[in-house]
């Protein structure tokens, strides 16, 4: 068996783009319309997103848990054509103002036939 492990590091700029892409998804109700001003990773893989809505004097704070953050990052990877195996194990962790996505997969090996 071959085990592959890959790590993708989403910088803060990439996180802002990922949540901006997610905000354009039809019928999503998590993020209000507006400009993503900051994305702050939290311990455990969640994030806090600040959105500046047009006409509003204050930013709106929206929290995402780790599983929802992972879904946003996977959506962003799909839109950016970054291949992520469906059946691989995925784990996210905060690293400063970035998020690390670790992907681990197994490939079966076969012996040559005689």
CSV table of C-alpha atoms in Angstrom, one decimal:
chain,number,residue,atom,x,y,z
A,1,UNK,CA,0.0,0.0,0.0
A,2,UNK,CA,1.2,3.5,-0.8
A,3,UNK,CA,0.2,6.4,1.5
A,4,UNK,CA,0.3,9.9,0.1
A,5,UNK,CA,0.2,13.0,2.3
A,6,UNK,CA,-0.1,16.5,0.9
A,7,UNK,CA,-0.4,19.8,2.7
A,8,UNK,CA,-2.0,22.9,1.2
A,9,UNK,CA,-1.3,26.2,3.1
A,10,UNK,CA,-4.0,28.8,2.5
A,11,UNK,CA,-2.5,32.3,3.2
A,12,UNK,CA,-4.7,35.0,4.5
A,13,UNK,CA,-5.1,36.4,1.1
A,14,UNK,CA,-6.2,33.0,-0.3
A,15,UNK,CA,-8.7,32.7,2.6
A,16,UNK,CA,-10.2,36.0,1.7
A,17,UNK,CA,-10.6,34.9,-1.9
A,18,UNK,CA,-12.0,31.6,-0.9
A,19,UNK,CA,-14.7,33.2,1.2
A,20,UNK,CA,-15.4,35.8,-1.5
A,21,UNK,CA,-16.0,32.9,-4.0
A,22,UNK,CA,-18.2,31.2,-1.4
A,23,UNK,CA,-20.2,34.4,-1.0
A,24,UNK,CA,-21.2,34.2,-4.7
A,25,UNK,CA,-22.7,30.7,-4.4
A,26,UNK,CA,-26.4,30.8,-5.2
A,27,UNK,CA,-28.7,30.2,-2.2
A,28,UNK,CA,-26.0,30.1,0.4
A,29,UNK,CA,-27.2,31.8,3.6
A,30,UNK,CA,-24.0,31.9,5.7
A,31,UNK,CA,-22.4,35.1,4.3
A,32,UNK,CA,-24.2,38.3,3.7
A,33,UNK,CA,-23.5,40.3,0.5
A,34,UNK,CA,-20.5,42.6,1.0
A,35,UNK,CA,-16.8,42.8,0.9
A,36,UNK,CA,-14.8,40.3,2.9
A,37,UNK,CA,-12.5,42.6,5.0
A,38,UNK,CA,-10.8,40.0,7.3
A,39,UNK,CA,-10.6,36.3,7.8
A,40,UNK,CA,-9.2,35.2,11.2
A,41,UNK,CA,-8.4,31.5,11.8
A,42,UNK,CA,-9.4,30.1,15.1
A,43,UNK,CA,-7.9,27.2,17.0
A,44,UNK,CA,-9.5,24.0,15.8
A,45,UNK,CA,-9.8,25.0,12.2
A,46,UNK,CA,-12.8,27.4,12.3
A,47,UNK,CA,-12.6,31.0,11.1
A,48,UNK,CA,-14.2,34.4,11.9
A,49,UNK,CA,-15.1,36.4,8.8
A,50,UNK,CA,-15.7,40.2,8.8
A,51,UNK,CA,-18.0,41.4,6.1
A,52,UNK,CA,-18.4,45.1,5.2
A,53,UNK,CA,-22.0,45.5,3.8
A,54,UNK,CA,-22.7,48.4,1.6
A,55,UNK,CA,-24.3,51.2,3.6
A,56,UNK,CA,-23.5,49.7,6.9
A,57,UNK,CA,-21.3,51.6,9.4
A,58,UNK,CA,-20.0,48.4,11.1
A,59,UNK,CA,-18.6,45.2,9.8
A,60,UNK,CA,-20.7,42.0,10.3
A,61,UNK,CA,-18.9,39.1,12.0
A,62,UNK,CA,-19.7,35.6,10.8
A,63,UNK,CA,-18.2,32.5,12.4
A,64,UNK,CA,-17.6,29.2,10.6
A,65,UNK,CA,-16.8,26.0,12.4
A,66,UNK,CA,-14.1,23.7,11.1
A,67,UNK,CA,-16.3,21.5,8.9
A,68,UNK,CA,-17.9,24.5,7.2
A,69,UNK,CA,-14.5,26.1,6.7
A,70,UNK,CA,-13.3,22.8,5.1
A,71,UNK,CA,-16.2,22.8,2.8
A,72,UNK,CA,-15.4,26.4,1.7
A,73,UNK,CA,-11.8,25.5,1.1
A,74,UNK,CA,-12.7,22.4,-0.9
A,75,UNK,CA,-15.1,24.5,-3.0
A,76,UNK,CA,-12.3,27.0,-3.6
A,77,UNK,CA,-10.0,24.2,-4.6
A,78,UNK,CA,-12.5,22.9,-7.1
A,79,UNK,CA,-13.0,26.3,-8.6
A,80,UNK,CA,-9.2,26.8,-8.9
A,81,UNK,CA,-8.8,23.3,-10.4
A,82,UNK,CA,-6.7,22.0,-7.5
A,83,UNK,CA,-7.2,18.2,-7.5
A,84,UNK,CA,-8.4,16.9,-4.1
A,85,UNK,CA,-9.3,13.1,-3.9
A,86,UNK,CA,-12.8,12.6,-2.6
A,87,UNK,CA,-12.0,9.5,-0.6
A,88,UNK,CA,-8.8,11.0,1.1
A,89,UNK,CA,-8.8,12.0,4.7
A,90,UNK,CA,-8.8,15.8,5.2
A,91,UNK,CA,-7.8,17.8,8.2
A,92,UNK,CA,-7.5,21.6,8.7
A,93,UNK,CA,-5.5,23.5,11.3
A,94,UNK,CA,-4.8,27.1,12.0
A,95,UNK,CA,-1.2,28.3,11.5
A,96,UNK,CA,-1.0,32.0,12.5
A,97,UNK,CA,-3.2,33.9,10.0
A,98,UNK,CA,-3.3,31.0,7.6
A,99,UNK,CA,-5.0,27.6,7.5
A,100,UNK,CA,-3.3,24.3,6.6
A,101,UNK,CA,-5.3,21.6,4.8
A,102,UNK,CA,-3.7,18.2,5.1
A,103,UNK,CA,-4.8,15.5,2.7
A,104,UNK,CA,-3.9,11.8,3.3
A,105,UNK,CA,-4.8,9.1,0.9
A,106,UNK,CA,-4.0,5.4,0.4
A,107,UNK,CA,-3.4,3.6,-2.9
A,108,UNK,CA,-3.5,-0.2,-3.1
A,109,UNK,CA,-0.6,-1.9,-4.8
A,110,UNK,CA,-0.9,-5.1,-6.8
A,111,UNK,CA,1.7,-7.7,-7.7
A,112,UNK,CA,2.7,-8.5,-11.2
A,113,UNK,CA,0.9,-11.5,-12.6
A,114,UNK,CA,3.0,-14.5,-13.6
